[in-house]
Coordinates of C-alpha atoms in Angstrom, one line a residue:
V1 CA 39.9 -17.4 13.5
K2 CA 42.7 -18.7 15.4
R3 CA 41.7 -22.1 13.7
R4 CA 42.1 -20.4 10.3
A5 CA 45.3 -18.7 11.1
R6 CA 46.8 -22.1 12.2
A7 CA 45.8 -23.7 8.7
A8 CA 47.2 -20.8 6.9
S9 CA 50.4 -21.1 8.9
G10 CA 50.5 -24.7 8.1
V11 CA 49.9 -24.3 4.4
G12 CA 52.8 -21.6 4.3
A13 CA 55.0 -24.0 6.3
R14 CA 54.3 -27.0 3.9
A15 CA 54.8 -24.7 0.9
S16 CA 58.1 -23.5 2.2
D17 CA 59.0 -27.3 2.9
C18 CA 58.1 -28.3 -0.4
I19 CA 60.3 -25.5 -1.8
S20 CA 63.4 -26.4 0.3
R21 CA 63.1 -29.8 -0.6
G22 CA 62.5 -29.1 -4.0
H23 CA 66.1 -27.1 -4.1
S24 CA 67.8 -30.1 -2.0
T25 CA 66.3 -32.6 -4.5
S26 CA 67.5 -30.5 -7.6
A27 CA 70.9 -30.1 -6.1
R28 CA 71.2 -34.2 -5.8
I29 CA 69.7 -34.5 -9.2
G30 CA 72.3 -31.9 -10.5
R31 CA 75.3 -34.1 -9.2
F32 CA 73.7 -37.5 -10.6
F33 CA 73.4 -35.5 -14.2
A34 CA 77.2 -34.2 -13.6
R35 CA 78.8 -37.7 -13.2
P36 CA 80.9 -38.3 -16.1
A37 CA 79.8 -41.0 -18.5
T38 CA 81.5 -43.8 -19.8
G39 CA 81.6 -45.7 -22.9
H40 CA 81.5 -45.0 -26.7
A41 CA 78.3 -42.7 -26.1
N42 CA 79.7 -40.6 -23.4
T43 CA 79.4 -37.3 -25.1
H44 CA 75.7 -38.2 -26.4
T45 CA 74.8 -39.4 -23.0
Q46 CA 76.1 -36.4 -21.1
T47 CA 74.2 -34.3 -23.7
T48 CA 71.2 -36.1 -22.7
R49 CA 71.6 -35.8 -19.1
M50 CA 72.0 -32.1 -19.2
F51 CA 68.7 -31.8 -21.3
L52 CA 66.7 -34.1 -18.6
F53 CA 68.5 -32.2 -15.9
K54 CA 67.1 -28.5 -17.1
G55 CA 63.6 -30.1 -17.5
V56 CA 63.4 -31.7 -14.2
V57 CA 64.8 -28.5 -12.5
G58 CA 62.3 -26.5 -14.8
L59 CA 59.3 -28.4 -13.4
L60 CA 60.4 -28.0 -9.8
A61 CA 60.7 -24.4 -10.2
L62 CA 57.2 -24.2 -11.4
G63 CA 56.2 -26.2 -8.4
G64 CA 57.9 -23.9 -6.0
A65 CA 56.4 -21.0 -7.8
A66 CA 52.6 -22.6 -7.2
A67 CA 53.4 -23.0 -3.8
L68 CA 54.4 -19.5 -3.3
R69 CA 51.3 -18.4 -5.2
F70 CA 49.0 -20.3 -2.5
T71 CA 50.9 -19.1 0.3
P72 CA 49.0 -16.1 2.4
R73 CA 50.9 -13.1 2.4
M74 CA 49.2 -12.3 5.8
V75 CA 47.1 -14.3 7.8
A76 CA 44.6 -13.0 10.2
S77 CA 46.8 -13.0 13.3
E78 CA 49.4 -11.0 11.6
R79 CA 47.2 -8.1 10.7
P80 CA 47.8 -4.7 12.3
V81 CA 45.4 -4.1 15.1
D82 CA 44.3 -0.5 15.9
A83 CA 44.3 1.1 19.4
S84 CA 40.5 -0.2 20.0
G85 CA 41.6 -3.9 19.3
E86 CA 40.0 -4.2 16.1
S87 CA 41.8 -5.6 13.1
F88 CA 40.6 -3.2 10.5
S89 CA 39.8 0.4 10.5
P90 CA 38.2 2.2 7.4
L91 CA 40.3 5.2 8.1
S92 CA 43.4 3.3 7.9
G93 CA 45.7 1.8 5.1
P94 CA 47.2 2.6 1.9
K95 CA 43.6 3.3 0.3
P96 CA 41.1 4.2 3.4
A97 CA 37.5 3.8 3.1
L98 CA 36.8 6.9 4.9
I99 CA 38.8 10.3 5.4
T100 CA 38.8 13.0 8.3
N101 CA 37.8 16.4 8.1
N102 CA 39.7 19.5 9.4
N103 CA 38.3 18.6 13.0
G104 CA 39.6 15.1 12.9
G105 CA 36.4 13.8 12.6
V106 CA 35.2 11.0 10.3
W107 CA 34.0 12.5 7.0
V108 CA 32.3 11.1 4.2
P109 CA 32.4 13.9 1.4
Q110 CA 28.8 13.8 0.6
R111 CA 27.4 17.1 -0.6
A112 CA 24.0 16.5 -0.8
R113 CA 22.5 15.0 2.5
P114 CA 18.5 14.5 2.5
R115 CA 18.6 13.8 6.0
R116 CA 19.0 17.4 6.6
N117 CA 15.5 18.0 5.8
R118 CA 14.6 15.6 8.3
K119 CA 16.5 16.6 11.2
S120 CA 13.5 18.1 13.5
E121 CA 9.8 18.2 13.6
A122 CA 9.9 21.8 12.6
V123 CA 12.0 21.1 9.5
R124 CA 9.9 18.1 8.6
S125 CA 6.6 19.9 9.0
M126 CA 8.2 22.8 7.0
V127 CA 8.7 20.6 3.7
R128 CA 6.1 17.8 4.3
E129 CA 4.4 17.3 0.9
N130 CA 1.1 15.7 1.9
L131 CA -0.9 16.7 4.8
V132 CA -4.4 15.2 5.8
T133 CA -6.8 17.6 7.4
P134 CA -10.5 16.8 8.7
R135 CA -12.0 18.6 5.8
N136 CA -10.4 15.7 3.4
L137 CA -12.4 13.0 5.2
I138 CA -15.7 11.8 4.7
Y139 CA -17.3 9.9 7.5
P140 CA -19.5 6.8 6.4
L141 CA -22.5 6.0 8.9
F142 CA -24.3 2.9 9.0
I143 CA -28.1 3.4 9.8
H144 CA -31.1 1.5 10.6
E145 CA -34.8 1.7 11.8
E146 CA -34.4 0.5 15.2
D147 CA -34.1 2.6 18.3
F148 CA -30.9 1.3 19.6
E149 CA -27.3 0.9 18.3
T150 CA -26.0 -2.6 17.1
E151 CA -22.1 -3.1 16.9
I152 CA -20.8 -4.6 13.9
E153 CA -18.8 -7.6 14.9
S154 CA -16.3 -7.6 11.8
M155 CA -15.7 -3.7 12.2
P156 CA -14.6 -3.3 15.9
G157 CA -15.6 0.3 16.7
C158 CA -18.4 0.7 14.2
L159 CA -22.0 0.6 14.8
R160 CA -25.5 0.5 13.3
H161 CA -26.9 3.9 14.3
S162 CA -30.5 4.7 15.2
L163 CA -31.4 7.9 13.5
P164 CA -31.2 9.9 16.8
H165 CA -27.8 8.4 17.5
M166 CA -26.8 9.1 14.0
L167 CA -27.3 12.9 14.8
E168 CA -25.1 12.4 18.2
E169 CA -22.5 10.8 16.1
V170 CA -22.5 13.5 13.7
K171 CA -22.3 16.3 16.2
D172 CA -19.4 14.6 18.0
A173 CA -17.1 14.2 14.8
W174 CA -18.3 17.7 13.6
Q175 CA -16.2 19.1 16.8
Y176 CA -13.1 17.7 15.3
G177 CA -13.6 19.3 12.1
V178 CA -15.4 16.4 10.2
R179 CA -18.0 18.3 7.9
T180 CA -19.0 15.4 5.1
F181 CA -21.0 12.6 5.9
V182 CA -22.1 9.5 3.7
L183 CA -25.3 7.1 4.8
F184 CA -25.6 3.4 4.2
P185 CA -28.9 2.0 5.4
K186 CA -29.8 -1.3 6.7
V187 CA -33.1 -2.0 5.1
P188 CA -35.6 -4.7 6.8
D189 CA -36.1 -7.7 4.5
E190 CA -39.7 -7.2 4.4
L191 CA -38.8 -4.1 2.3
K192 CA -36.6 -5.5 -0.3
T193 CA -37.6 -6.3 -3.7
N194 CA -36.1 -7.2 -7.0
R195 CA -36.4 -3.8 -8.3
G196 CA -35.7 -2.1 -5.2
E197 CA -38.7 0.4 -5.1
E198 CA -37.9 1.3 -1.4
S199 CA -34.9 3.1 -2.6
Y200 CA -36.9 6.1 -3.8
N201 CA -39.7 5.9 -1.1
P202 CA -39.7 9.5 0.2
N203 CA -40.3 8.5 3.7
G204 CA -37.7 5.8 3.6
I205 CA -35.0 5.8 6.0
V206 CA -32.2 7.8 4.1
P207 CA -34.3 10.7 2.9
R208 CA -35.4 11.4 6.4
A209 CA -31.9 10.9 7.9
V210 CA -30.5 13.3 5.3
S211 CA -33.2 15.6 6.3
M212 CA -32.4 15.5 10.2
I213 CA -28.7 16.0 9.6
K214 CA -29.4 19.0 7.2
E215 CA -31.9 20.4 9.9
A216 CA -29.3 20.3 12.6
F217 CA -26.2 20.9 10.9
P218 CA -26.9 23.1 7.7
E219 CA -23.3 23.4 6.8
A220 CA -22.8 19.7 6.7
I221 CA -22.3 18.1 3.5
V222 CA -24.4 14.9 3.2
C223 CA -23.7 12.4 0.8
T224 CA -25.9 9.4 -0.3
D225 CA -25.2 6.0 -1.8
V226 CA -27.1 5.4 -5.2
A227 CA -27.5 1.7 -5.7
L228 CA -30.1 -1.1 -5.3
D229 CA -28.1 -3.7 -3.0
P230 CA -29.2 -2.5 0.0
Y231 CA -32.7 -2.6 -1.1
S232 CA -32.7 -5.7 -3.4
D233 CA -33.8 -9.2 -2.1
Q234 CA -31.2 -10.5 -4.5
G235 CA -28.3 -8.6 -2.9
H236 CA -27.3 -7.3 -6.3
D237 CA -26.7 -3.9 -7.5
G238 CA -29.2 -3.9 -10.1
I239 CA -32.3 -5.6 -11.3
V240 CA -32.0 -9.2 -11.9
E241 CA -33.6 -11.4 -14.8
D242 CA -32.8 -15.0 -15.5
G243 CA -29.5 -14.6 -13.4
R244 CA -28.2 -11.5 -15.3
I245 CA -27.9 -7.8 -14.0
L246 CA -30.0 -5.9 -16.2
N247 CA -28.2 -2.5 -17.1
D248 CA -30.8 -0.1 -18.6
E249 CA -33.5 -1.0 -16.5
T250 CA -31.4 -0.7 -13.3
I251 CA -30.3 2.9 -14.3
E252 CA -34.3 3.8 -14.7
Q253 CA -34.6 3.1 -10.8
L254 CA -31.1 4.7 -10.1
C255 CA -32.5 8.1 -11.6
K256 CA -35.6 7.9 -9.1
Q257 CA -33.4 7.1 -6.5
S258 CA -31.1 10.0 -7.1
V259 CA -34.3 12.7 -7.3
C260 CA -35.6 11.3 -4.2
Q261 CA -32.5 11.9 -2.4
A262 CA -31.9 15.3 -3.8
R263 CA -35.3 16.2 -2.8
A264 CA -34.4 15.2 0.9
G265 CA -31.6 17.8 0.6
S266 CA -28.6 15.7 -0.4
D267 CA -25.6 17.7 -1.3
V268 CA -23.7 14.7 -3.1
V269 CA -25.3 11.7 -4.6
A270 CA -22.9 8.8 -5.0
P271 CA -23.8 6.0 -7.6
S272 CA -21.8 2.8 -6.7
D273 CA -23.7 0.6 -8.9
M274 CA -21.2 0.4 -11.8
M275 CA -23.9 0.5 -14.5
D276 CA -22.7 1.7 -18.1
G277 CA -24.0 5.2 -18.6
R278 CA -25.6 5.8 -15.2
V279 CA -23.6 9.0 -14.3
G280 CA -24.8 11.0 -17.5
A281 CA -28.6 9.8 -16.8
I282 CA -28.6 10.6 -13.3
R283 CA -26.9 14.2 -14.0
D284 CA -29.9 14.7 -16.9
A285 CA -32.4 13.5 -14.0
L286 CA -31.2 15.8 -11.5
D287 CA -30.8 18.7 -13.8
S288 CA -34.3 18.2 -15.3
E289 CA -35.8 18.4 -11.9
G290 CA -33.9 21.7 -11.0
F291 CA -31.1 20.0 -9.0
T292 CA -28.2 21.5 -10.9
N293 CA -26.1 22.0 -7.8
V294 CA -26.4 18.2 -6.5
S295 CA -23.0 17.0 -7.1
I296 CA -22.2 13.5 -8.4
M297 CA -19.3 11.3 -6.8
A298 CA -18.9 8.6 -9.0
Y299 CA -17.5 5.2 -8.1
T300 CA -15.5 5.2 -11.1
A301 CA -13.1 2.4 -10.5
K302 CA -14.9 0.1 -8.1
Y303 CA -13.5 -3.1 -8.1
A304 CA -15.0 -6.8 -7.7
S305 CA -12.9 -7.0 -4.4
A306 CA -12.8 -9.3 -1.1
F307 CA -12.3 -6.4 0.8
Y308 CA -16.0 -5.7 1.3
G309 CA -17.1 -8.6 3.4
P310 CA -17.4 -6.6 6.7
F311 CA -19.7 -3.9 5.0
R312 CA -22.0 -6.3 3.5
D313 CA -22.1 -7.7 7.3
A314 CA -23.1 -4.2 8.3
L315 CA -25.9 -3.8 5.6
D316 CA -26.8 -7.5 5.4
S317 CA -26.4 -7.0 1.6
H318 CA -24.5 -10.0 0.6
P319 CA -25.0 -11.3 -3.0
G320 CA -28.1 -13.7 -3.0
F321 CA -26.3 -15.7 -5.9
G322 CA -22.8 -15.6 -7.6
D323 CA -20.7 -12.6 -7.6
K324 CA -20.6 -8.9 -8.9
K325 CA -17.9 -9.6 -11.4
T326 CA -19.9 -8.7 -14.3
Y327 CA -20.3 -5.1 -13.6
Q328 CA -17.5 -4.6 -11.2
Q329 CA -14.1 -4.2 -12.5
D330 CA -11.4 -7.1 -12.6
P331 CA -9.0 -6.5 -9.8
A332 CA -6.2 -7.4 -12.6
N333 CA -7.0 -4.4 -14.7
G334 CA -5.4 -0.8 -14.4
R335 CA -5.8 0.8 -18.0
E336 CA -9.6 0.0 -17.6
A337 CA -10.1 2.4 -14.9
L338 CA -8.8 5.2 -17.3
I339 CA -11.8 4.1 -19.8
E340 CA -14.1 4.4 -16.7
A341 CA -12.7 7.7 -15.7
A342 CA -13.1 9.3 -19.2
L343 CA -16.7 8.3 -19.4
D344 CA -17.5 9.5 -15.9
A345 CA -16.1 12.8 -16.5
S346 CA -17.6 13.2 -20.1
E347 CA -21.0 12.3 -18.6
G348 CA -21.0 14.9 -15.7
A349 CA -19.3 13.4 -12.4
D350 CA -17.9 15.9 -10.1
F351 CA -15.8 13.6 -8.3
L352 CA -14.1 10.3 -9.3
M353 CA -13.8 7.5 -6.6
V354 CA -11.4 4.4 -6.4
K355 CA -12.8 1.5 -4.4
P356 CA -11.0 -0.1 -2.5
G357 CA -8.2 2.1 -1.5
M358 CA -4.8 0.8 -0.2
P359 CA -4.5 -2.2 -2.6
Y360 CA -5.4 0.2 -5.4
L361 CA -3.0 3.1 -4.7
D362 CA -1.8 2.7 -8.4
V363 CA -5.3 3.2 -9.9
I364 CA -5.4 6.5 -7.8
R365 CA -2.3 7.7 -9.2
R366 CA -3.3 6.8 -12.8
L367 CA -6.5 8.7 -12.3
R368 CA -4.7 11.5 -10.9
D369 CA -2.3 11.7 -13.9
N370 CA -5.1 11.8 -16.1
T371 CA -7.7 14.1 -15.0
N372 CA -8.1 17.5 -13.2
L373 CA -11.4 16.3 -11.2
P374 CA -11.0 15.4 -7.4
I375 CA -10.2 12.1 -6.8
A376 CA -11.7 10.0 -3.9
A377 CA -10.5 7.0 -2.3
Y378 CA -12.6 4.7 -0.2
H379 CA -10.7 3.1 2.8
V380 CA -13.2 0.3 2.8
S381 CA -14.3 -2.1 5.4
G382 CA -11.8 -5.1 5.0
E383 CA -8.9 -2.6 5.1
Y384 CA -10.3 -1.2 8.3
A385 CA -11.3 -4.6 9.8
M386 CA -7.5 -5.7 8.9
L387 CA -6.2 -2.6 10.9
M388 CA -8.0 -3.0 14.0
A389 CA -7.3 -6.8 14.3
A390 CA -3.8 -6.0 14.3
V391 CA -4.6 -3.3 16.9
E392 CA -6.2 -5.6 19.2
R393 CA -3.5 -8.0 19.0
G394 CA -1.0 -5.4 19.8
W395 CA 0.8 -5.8 16.5
M396 CA 0.3 -2.5 15.7
D397 CA -0.1 0.9 17.1
E398 CA -3.4 2.2 16.1
K399 CA -2.8 6.0 15.8
A400 CA 0.4 5.4 13.8
G401 CA -1.1 2.8 11.6
I402 CA -4.2 4.9 10.6
M403 CA -2.6 8.4 10.4
E404 CA 0.0 6.5 8.0
S405 CA -2.8 4.9 5.9
L406 CA -4.5 8.0 5.3
T407 CA -1.3 9.9 4.4
C408 CA -0.7 7.4 1.7
F409 CA -3.9 8.1 0.0
K410 CA -3.0 11.9 -0.3
R411 CA 0.4 11.0 -1.5
A412 CA -1.0 8.7 -4.2
G413 CA -3.4 11.5 -5.2
A414 CA -6.5 11.7 -3.6
D415 CA -8.2 14.5 -2.5
I416 CA -11.1 13.2 -0.5
I417 CA -11.1 10.0 1.6
L418 CA -14.0 8.0 2.8
T419 CA -12.8 6.3 5.9
Y420 CA -14.4 4.8 9.1
T421 CA -11.5 6.1 11.2
A422 CA -12.4 9.7 10.3
K423 CA -13.7 10.8 13.7
K424 CA -10.9 9.4 15.7
A425 CA -8.5 10.5 13.1
A426 CA -10.0 14.1 13.4
K427 CA -9.5 14.2 17.1
W428 CA -5.8 13.1 16.8
M429 CA -5.4 16.0 14.3
C430 CA -6.8 18.4 16.7
E431 CA -4.7 17.0 19.7
D432 CA -1.6 17.4 17.6
G433 CA -2.4 20.8 16.6
L434 CA -2.6 20.0 13.0
F435 CA -6.1 21.5 12.6

């Protein structure tokens, strides 16, 4: 600042010097032009001198004016300083930025102040637009035929449960208000086939698990996944023929699977396969067998996403070849979800699901704005793994990060959230008195 002030002072001094020198020069030029002319052309010469004199003086005047224009009116060192030692106060000057109120305090004359509705937790909770409760959550459980539990490395805190331990986990979550569970089986390789016949074995792991939960917790809502990939030796959601996924032939198997699960006591079947027309076919199959009260939660907008990797680790269900882009949706498409939603609703779906969740909040909102059916969002394994990785490294507070994530699903329009954090989130809600 001092250097700038000295520089500005120098500019002003040079400009003043230029002006003063200009005045003295014009005086000398004036005396020269005023000398009497001699010779026969003295009158003409004198006239010419006076004309030149006026031109030179005019140029000097322009130069002096230009110098004045570039002279700082007030340098930093000359600005008034207030009592606090600051060189600027928004409360002073001919046009102050701020004014004072009747009590002498600083006042911004703003009538509408949104912060008034955030001034305390009591006020914030009173006007809160979205609230997640344990009843909004569905708890996914991985199960296997072993008599022990296995940690899933890519999903810290998640296990493959034995059936007895599955019941313990349901009981533990139940005490915190979680009432809905969805089952995903890891099927032994020797039971896997291209047509996935094990998926409708009445003595298979899923029918037995459903029966166990309904017997121990009759009020529980048990959801079951309908798809062939856990049972397929190809790792795909449908029957494979010459490298293609067969649509209608796969639906036949899905109908058998759905009826088998309903007979075991499933409350909600959830077709995740993304075959065209499968919701209507499953609805008709259930109704024809008397299961008109069994609900269908359609995976309406299931995208061909990179966020499913840890889930496929848990079930050992990675595609045996290629990818799933010929039946799952393109992540670049949003409007396409509305087509799927209209079809699923017309075919008898009771819930519409978007999967993954957080990267597709815009799709959740699109569905919310275009249907009155309940919307479910799946907080998938890749999202969970990213959160937990950040927590493990100390980059994020676990509770704050998880609760914010769940709230954002509700804000986007989801009524139901499938999340691996269901039990711990419900526990936090109870501890905070929210449930």
